[in-house]
mmCIF file of N, CA, C and O in Angstrom:
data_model
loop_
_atom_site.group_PDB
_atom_site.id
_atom_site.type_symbol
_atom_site.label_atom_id
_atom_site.label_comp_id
_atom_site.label_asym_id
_atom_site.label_seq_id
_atom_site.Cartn_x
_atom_site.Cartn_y
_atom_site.Cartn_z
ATOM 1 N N UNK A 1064 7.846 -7.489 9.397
ATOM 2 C CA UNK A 1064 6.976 -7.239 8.260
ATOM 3 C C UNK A 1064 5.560 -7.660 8.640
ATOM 4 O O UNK A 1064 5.439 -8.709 9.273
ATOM 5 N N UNK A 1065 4.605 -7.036 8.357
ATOM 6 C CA UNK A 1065 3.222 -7.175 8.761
ATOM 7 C C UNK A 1065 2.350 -7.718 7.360
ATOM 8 O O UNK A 1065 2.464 -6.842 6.503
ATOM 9 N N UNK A 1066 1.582 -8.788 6.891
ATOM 10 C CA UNK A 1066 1.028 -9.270 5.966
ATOM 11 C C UNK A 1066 -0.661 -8.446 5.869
ATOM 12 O O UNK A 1066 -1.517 -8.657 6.728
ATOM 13 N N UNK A 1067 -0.819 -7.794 5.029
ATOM 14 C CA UNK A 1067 -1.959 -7.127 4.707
ATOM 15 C C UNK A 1067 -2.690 -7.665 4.010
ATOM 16 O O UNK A 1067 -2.190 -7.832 2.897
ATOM 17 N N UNK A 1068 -4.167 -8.231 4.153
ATOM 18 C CA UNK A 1068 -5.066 -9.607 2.947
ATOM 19 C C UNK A 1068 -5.432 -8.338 2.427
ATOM 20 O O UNK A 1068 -5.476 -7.320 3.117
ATOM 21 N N UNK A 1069 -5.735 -8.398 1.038
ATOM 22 C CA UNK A 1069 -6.672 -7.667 0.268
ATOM 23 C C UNK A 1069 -7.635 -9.092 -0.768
ATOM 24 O O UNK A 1069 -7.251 -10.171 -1.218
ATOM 25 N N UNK A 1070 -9.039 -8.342 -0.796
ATOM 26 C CA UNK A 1070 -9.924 -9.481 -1.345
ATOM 27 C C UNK A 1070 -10.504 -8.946 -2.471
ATOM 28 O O UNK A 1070 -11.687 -8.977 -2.811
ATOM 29 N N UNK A 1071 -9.348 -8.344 -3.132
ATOM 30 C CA UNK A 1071 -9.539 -7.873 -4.379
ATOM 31 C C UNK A 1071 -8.188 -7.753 -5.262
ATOM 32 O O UNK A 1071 -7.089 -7.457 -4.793
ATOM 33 N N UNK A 1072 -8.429 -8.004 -6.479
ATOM 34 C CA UNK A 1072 -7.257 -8.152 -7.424
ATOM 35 C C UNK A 1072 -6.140 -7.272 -7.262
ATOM 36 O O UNK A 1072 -5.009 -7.586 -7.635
ATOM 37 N N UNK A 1073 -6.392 -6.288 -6.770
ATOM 38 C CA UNK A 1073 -5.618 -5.081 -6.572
ATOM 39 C C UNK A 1073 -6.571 -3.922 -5.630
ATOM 40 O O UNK A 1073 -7.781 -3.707 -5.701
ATOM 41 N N UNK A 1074 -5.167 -3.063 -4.429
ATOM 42 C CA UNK A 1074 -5.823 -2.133 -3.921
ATOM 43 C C UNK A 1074 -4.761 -0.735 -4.514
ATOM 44 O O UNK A 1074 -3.560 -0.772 -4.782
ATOM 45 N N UNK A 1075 -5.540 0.216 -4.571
ATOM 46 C CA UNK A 1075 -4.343 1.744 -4.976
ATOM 47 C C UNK A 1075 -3.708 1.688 -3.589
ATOM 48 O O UNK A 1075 -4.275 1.172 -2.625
ATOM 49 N N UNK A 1076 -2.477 2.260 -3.544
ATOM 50 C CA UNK A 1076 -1.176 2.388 -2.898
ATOM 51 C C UNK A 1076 -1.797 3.419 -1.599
ATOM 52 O O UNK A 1076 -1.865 3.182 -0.393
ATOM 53 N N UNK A 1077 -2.133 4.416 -2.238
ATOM 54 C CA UNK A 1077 -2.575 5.353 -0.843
ATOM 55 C C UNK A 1077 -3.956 4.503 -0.025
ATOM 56 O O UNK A 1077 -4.264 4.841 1.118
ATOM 57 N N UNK A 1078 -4.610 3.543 -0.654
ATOM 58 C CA UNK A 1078 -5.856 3.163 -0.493
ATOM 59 C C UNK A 1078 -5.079 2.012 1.092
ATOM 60 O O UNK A 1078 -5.735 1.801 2.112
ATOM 61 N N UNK A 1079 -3.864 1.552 0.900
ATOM 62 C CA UNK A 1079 -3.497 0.443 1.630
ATOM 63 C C UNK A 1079 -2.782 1.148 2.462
ATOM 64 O O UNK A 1079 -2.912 0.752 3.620
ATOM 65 N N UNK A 1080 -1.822 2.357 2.283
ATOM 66 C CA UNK A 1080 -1.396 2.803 3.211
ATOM 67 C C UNK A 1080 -2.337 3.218 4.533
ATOM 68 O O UNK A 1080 -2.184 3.007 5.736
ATOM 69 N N UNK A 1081 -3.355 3.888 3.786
ATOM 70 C CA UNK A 1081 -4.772 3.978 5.036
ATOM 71 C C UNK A 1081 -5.118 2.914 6.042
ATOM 72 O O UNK A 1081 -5.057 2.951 7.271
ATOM 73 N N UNK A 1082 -5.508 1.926 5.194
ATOM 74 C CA UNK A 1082 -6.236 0.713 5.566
ATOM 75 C C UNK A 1082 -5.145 -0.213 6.188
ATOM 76 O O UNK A 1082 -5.569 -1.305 6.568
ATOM 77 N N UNK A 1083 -3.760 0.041 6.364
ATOM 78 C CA UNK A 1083 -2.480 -0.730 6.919
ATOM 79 C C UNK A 1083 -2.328 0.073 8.164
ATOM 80 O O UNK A 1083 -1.701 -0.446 9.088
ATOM 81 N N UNK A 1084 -2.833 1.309 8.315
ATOM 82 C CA UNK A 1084 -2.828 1.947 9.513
ATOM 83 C C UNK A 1084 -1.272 2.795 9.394
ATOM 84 O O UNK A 1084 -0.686 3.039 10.449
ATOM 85 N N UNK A 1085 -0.594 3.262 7.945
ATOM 86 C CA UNK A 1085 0.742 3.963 8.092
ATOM 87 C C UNK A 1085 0.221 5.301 8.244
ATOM 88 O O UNK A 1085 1.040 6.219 8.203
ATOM 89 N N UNK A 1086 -0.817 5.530 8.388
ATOM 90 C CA UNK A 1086 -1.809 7.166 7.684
ATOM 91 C C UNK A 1086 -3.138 6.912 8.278
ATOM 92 O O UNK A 1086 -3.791 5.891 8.062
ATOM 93 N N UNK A 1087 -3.619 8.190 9.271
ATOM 94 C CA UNK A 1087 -5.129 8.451 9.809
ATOM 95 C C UNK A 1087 -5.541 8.820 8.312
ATOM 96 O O UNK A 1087 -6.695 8.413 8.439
ATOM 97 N N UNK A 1088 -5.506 9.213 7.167
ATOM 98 C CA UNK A 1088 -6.392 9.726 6.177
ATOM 99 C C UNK A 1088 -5.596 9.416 4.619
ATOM 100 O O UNK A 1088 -4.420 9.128 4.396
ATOM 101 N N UNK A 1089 -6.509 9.566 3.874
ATOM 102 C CA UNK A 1089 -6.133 9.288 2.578
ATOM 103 C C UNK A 1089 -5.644 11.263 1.717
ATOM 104 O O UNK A 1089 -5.558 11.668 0.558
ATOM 105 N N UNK A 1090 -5.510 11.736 2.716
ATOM 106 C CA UNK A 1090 -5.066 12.862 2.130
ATOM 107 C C UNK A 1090 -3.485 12.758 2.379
ATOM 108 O O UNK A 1090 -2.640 12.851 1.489
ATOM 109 N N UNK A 1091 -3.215 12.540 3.804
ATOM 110 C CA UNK A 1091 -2.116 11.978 4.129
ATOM 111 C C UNK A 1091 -0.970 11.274 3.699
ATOM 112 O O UNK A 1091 0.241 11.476 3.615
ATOM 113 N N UNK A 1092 -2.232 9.878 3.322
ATOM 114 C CA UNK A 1092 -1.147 9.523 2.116
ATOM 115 C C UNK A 1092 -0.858 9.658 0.660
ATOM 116 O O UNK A 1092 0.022 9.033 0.068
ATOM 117 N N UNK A 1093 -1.643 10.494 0.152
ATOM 118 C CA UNK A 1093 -1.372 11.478 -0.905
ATOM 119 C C UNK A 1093 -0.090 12.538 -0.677
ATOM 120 O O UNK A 1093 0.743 12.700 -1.569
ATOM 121 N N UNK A 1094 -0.010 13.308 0.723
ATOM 122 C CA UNK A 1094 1.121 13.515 0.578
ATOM 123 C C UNK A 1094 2.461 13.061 0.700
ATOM 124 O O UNK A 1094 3.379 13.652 0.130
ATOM 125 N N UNK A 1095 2.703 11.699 1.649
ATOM 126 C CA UNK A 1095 3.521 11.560 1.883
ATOM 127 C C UNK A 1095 3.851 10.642 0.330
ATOM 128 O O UNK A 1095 4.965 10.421 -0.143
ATOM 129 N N UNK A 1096 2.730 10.290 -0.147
ATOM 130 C CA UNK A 1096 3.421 9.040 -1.284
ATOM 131 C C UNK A 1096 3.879 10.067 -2.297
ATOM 132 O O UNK A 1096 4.937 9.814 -2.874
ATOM 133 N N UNK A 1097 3.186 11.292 -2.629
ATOM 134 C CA UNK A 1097 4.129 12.378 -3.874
ATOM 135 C C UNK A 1097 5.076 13.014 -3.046
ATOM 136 O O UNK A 1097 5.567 13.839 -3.818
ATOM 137 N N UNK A 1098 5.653 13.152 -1.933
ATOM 138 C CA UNK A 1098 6.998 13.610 -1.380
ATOM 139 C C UNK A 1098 7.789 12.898 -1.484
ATOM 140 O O UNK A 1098 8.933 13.336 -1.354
ATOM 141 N N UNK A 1099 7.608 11.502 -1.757
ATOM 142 C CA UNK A 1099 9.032 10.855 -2.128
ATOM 143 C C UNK A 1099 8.982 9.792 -0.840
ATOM 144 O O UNK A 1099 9.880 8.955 -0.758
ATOM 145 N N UNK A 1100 8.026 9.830 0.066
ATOM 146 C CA UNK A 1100 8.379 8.649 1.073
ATOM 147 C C UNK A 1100 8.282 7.585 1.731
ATOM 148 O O UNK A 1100 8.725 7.083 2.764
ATOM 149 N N UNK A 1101 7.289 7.250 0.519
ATOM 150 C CA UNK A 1101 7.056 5.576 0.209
ATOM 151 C C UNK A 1101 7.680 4.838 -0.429
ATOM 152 O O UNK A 1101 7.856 5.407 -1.507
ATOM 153 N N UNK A 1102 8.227 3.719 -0.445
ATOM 154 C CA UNK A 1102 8.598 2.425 -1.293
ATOM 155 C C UNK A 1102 7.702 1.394 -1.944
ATOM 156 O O UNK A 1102 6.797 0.768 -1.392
ATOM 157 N N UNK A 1103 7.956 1.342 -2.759
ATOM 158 C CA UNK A 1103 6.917 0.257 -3.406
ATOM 159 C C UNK A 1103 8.165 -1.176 -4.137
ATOM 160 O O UNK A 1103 8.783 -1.149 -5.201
ATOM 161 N N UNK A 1104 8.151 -1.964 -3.361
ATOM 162 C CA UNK A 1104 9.611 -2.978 -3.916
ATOM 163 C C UNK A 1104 10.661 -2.494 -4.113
ATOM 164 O O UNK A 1104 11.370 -2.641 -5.108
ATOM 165 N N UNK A 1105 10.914 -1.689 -2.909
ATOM 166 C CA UNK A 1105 12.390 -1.332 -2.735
ATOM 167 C C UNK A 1105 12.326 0.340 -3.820
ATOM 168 O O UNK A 1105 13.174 1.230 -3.740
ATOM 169 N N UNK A 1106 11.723 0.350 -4.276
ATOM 170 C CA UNK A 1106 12.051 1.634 -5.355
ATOM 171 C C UNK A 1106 11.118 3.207 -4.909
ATOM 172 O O UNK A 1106 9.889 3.205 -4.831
ATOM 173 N N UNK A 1107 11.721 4.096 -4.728
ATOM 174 C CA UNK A 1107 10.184 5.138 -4.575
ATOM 175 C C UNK A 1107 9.101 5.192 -5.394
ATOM 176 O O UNK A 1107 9.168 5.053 -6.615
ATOM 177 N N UNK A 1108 8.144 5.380 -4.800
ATOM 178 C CA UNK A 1108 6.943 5.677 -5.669
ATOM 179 C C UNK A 1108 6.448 6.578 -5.396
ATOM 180 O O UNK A 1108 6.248 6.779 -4.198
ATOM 181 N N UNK A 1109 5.964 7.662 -6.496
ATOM 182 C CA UNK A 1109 5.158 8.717 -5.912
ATOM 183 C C UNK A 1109 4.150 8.836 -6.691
ATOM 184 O O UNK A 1109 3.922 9.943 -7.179
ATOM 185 N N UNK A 1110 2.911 7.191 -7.132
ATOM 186 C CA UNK A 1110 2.072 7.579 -8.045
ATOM 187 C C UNK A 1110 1.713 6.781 -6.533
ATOM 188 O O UNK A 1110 2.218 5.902 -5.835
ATOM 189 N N UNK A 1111 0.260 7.867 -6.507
ATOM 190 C CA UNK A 1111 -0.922 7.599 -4.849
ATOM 191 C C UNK A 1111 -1.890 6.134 -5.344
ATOM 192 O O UNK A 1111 -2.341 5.301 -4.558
ATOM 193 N N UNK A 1112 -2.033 6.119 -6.788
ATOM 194 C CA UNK A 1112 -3.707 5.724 -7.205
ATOM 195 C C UNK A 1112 -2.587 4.106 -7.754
ATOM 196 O O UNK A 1112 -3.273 3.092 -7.890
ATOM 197 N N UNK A 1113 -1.401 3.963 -7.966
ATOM 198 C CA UNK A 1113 -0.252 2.362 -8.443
ATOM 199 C C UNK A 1113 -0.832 1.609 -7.668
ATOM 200 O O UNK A 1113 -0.964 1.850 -6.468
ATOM 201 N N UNK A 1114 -1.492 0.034 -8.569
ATOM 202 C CA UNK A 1114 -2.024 -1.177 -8.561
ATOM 203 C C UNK A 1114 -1.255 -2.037 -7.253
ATOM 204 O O UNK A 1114 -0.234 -2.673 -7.511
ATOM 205 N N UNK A 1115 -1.812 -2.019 -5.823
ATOM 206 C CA UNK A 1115 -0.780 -3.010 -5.148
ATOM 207 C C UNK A 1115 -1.552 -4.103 -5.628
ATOM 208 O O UNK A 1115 -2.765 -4.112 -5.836
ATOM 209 N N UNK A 1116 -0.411 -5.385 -5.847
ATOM 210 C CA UNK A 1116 -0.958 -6.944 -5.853
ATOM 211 C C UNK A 1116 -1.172 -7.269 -4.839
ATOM 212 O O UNK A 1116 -1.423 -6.444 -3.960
ATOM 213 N N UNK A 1117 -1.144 -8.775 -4.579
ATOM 214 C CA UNK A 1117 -0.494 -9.756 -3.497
ATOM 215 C C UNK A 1117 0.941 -9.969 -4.072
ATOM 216 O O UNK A 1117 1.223 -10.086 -5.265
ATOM 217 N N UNK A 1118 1.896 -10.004 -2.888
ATOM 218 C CA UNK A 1118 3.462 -10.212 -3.203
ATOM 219 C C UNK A 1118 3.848 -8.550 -3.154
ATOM 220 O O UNK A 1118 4.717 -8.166 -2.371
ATOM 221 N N UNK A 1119 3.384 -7.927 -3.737
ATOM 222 C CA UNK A 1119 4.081 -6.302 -3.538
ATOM 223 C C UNK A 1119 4.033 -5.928 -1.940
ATOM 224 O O UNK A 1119 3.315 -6.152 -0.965
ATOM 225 N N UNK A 1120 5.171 -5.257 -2.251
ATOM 226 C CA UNK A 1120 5.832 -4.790 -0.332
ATOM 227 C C UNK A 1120 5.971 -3.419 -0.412
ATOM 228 O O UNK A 1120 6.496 -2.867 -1.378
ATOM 229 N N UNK A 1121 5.406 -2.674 0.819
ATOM 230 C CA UNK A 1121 5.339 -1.223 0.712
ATOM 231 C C UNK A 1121 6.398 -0.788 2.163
ATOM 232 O O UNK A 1121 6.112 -1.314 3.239
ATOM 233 N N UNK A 1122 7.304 -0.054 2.103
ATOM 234 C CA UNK A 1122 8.079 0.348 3.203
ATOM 235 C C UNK A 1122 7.771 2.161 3.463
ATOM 236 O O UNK A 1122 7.706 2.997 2.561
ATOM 237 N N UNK A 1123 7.685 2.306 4.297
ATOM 238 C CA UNK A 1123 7.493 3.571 5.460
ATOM 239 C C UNK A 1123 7.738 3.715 6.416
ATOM 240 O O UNK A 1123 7.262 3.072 7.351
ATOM 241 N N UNK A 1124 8.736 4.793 6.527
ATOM 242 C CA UNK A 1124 9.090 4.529 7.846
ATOM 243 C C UNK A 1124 9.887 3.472 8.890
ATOM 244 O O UNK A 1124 9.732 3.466 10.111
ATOM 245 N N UNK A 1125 10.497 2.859 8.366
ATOM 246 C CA UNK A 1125 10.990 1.220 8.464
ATOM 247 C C UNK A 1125 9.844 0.579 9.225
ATOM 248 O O UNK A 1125 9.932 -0.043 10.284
ATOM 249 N N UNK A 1126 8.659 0.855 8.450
ATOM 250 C CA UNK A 1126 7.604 -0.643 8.709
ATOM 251 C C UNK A 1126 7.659 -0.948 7.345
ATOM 252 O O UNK A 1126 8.032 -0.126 6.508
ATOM 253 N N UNK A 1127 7.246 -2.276 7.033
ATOM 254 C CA UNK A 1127 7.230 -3.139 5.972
ATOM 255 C C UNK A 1127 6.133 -3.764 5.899
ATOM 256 O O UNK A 1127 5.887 -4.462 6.883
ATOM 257 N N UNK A 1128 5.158 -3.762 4.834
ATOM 258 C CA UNK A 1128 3.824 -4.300 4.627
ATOM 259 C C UNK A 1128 3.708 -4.940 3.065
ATOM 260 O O UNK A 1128 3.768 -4.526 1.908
ATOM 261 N N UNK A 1129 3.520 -6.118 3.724
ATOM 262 C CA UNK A 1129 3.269 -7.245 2.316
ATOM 263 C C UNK A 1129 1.724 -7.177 1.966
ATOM 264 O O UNK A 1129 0.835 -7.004 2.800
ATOM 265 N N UNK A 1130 1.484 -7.394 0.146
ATOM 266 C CA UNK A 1130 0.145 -7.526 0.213
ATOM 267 C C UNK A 1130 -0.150 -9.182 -0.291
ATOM 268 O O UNK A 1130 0.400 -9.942 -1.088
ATOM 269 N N UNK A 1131 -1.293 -9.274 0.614
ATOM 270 C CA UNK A 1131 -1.894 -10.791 0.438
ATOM 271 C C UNK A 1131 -3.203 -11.326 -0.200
ATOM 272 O O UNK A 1131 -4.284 -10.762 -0.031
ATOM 273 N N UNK A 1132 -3.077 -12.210 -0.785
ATOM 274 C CA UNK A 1132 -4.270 -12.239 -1.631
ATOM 275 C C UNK A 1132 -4.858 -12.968 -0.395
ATOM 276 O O UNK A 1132 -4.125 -13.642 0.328
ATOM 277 N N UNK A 1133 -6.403 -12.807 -0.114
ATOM 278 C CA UNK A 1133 -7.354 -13.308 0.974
ATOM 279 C C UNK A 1133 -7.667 -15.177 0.151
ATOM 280 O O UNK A 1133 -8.320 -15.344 -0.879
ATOM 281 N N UNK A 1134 -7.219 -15.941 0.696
ATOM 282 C CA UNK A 1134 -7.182 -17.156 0.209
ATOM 283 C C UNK A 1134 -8.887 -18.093 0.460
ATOM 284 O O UNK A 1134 -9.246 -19.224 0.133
ATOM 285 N N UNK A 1135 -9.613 -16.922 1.205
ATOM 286 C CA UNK A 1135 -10.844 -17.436 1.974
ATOM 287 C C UNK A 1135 -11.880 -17.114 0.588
ATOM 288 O O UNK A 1135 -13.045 -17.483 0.734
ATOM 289 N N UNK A 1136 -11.672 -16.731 -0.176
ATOM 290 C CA UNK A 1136 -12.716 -15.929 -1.257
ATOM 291 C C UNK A 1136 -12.690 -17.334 -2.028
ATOM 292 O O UNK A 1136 -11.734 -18.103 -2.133
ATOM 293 N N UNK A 1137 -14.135 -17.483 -2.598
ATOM 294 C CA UNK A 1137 -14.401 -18.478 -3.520
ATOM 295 C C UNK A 1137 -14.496 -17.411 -4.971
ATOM 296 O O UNK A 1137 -14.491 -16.182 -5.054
ATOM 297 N N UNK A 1138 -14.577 -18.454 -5.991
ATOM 298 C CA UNK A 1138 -14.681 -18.065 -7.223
ATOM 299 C C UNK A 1138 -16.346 -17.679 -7.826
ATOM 300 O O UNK A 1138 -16.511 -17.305 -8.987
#
């Protein structure tokens, strides 16, 4: 499983698949997340723009990507 920081409250689902490196483009993962072949906590998801937290786990492909809240950010 690979730990992904995000330094924001939430990133969209296709937005992390990009930026996790599962997808060269965000069109990409538009399609693969409405074909049915993403996981979002074990369950499919096929909404592209769904709130990842920190703690949510995205599976593709049998890679596994946790999201992390960036612990370096002040208030």
């Amino acid at each position: 499983m690979e730990i992904i920081t995000i330094s924001e409250a939430y990133i969209r689902l296709d937005q992390l698949m990009k930026y996790a490196g599962l997808c060269n483009s965000g069109g990409r993962a538009k399609y693969l997340i409405q074909n049915g072949e993403v996981k979002l906590n074990g369950e499919v998801c096929t909404m592209r723009g769904k709130k990842i937290r920190p703690g949510d786990r995205i599976e593709y492909q049998g890679k596994t990507i946790e999201a992390a809240a960036d612990t370096n950010l002040s208030d």
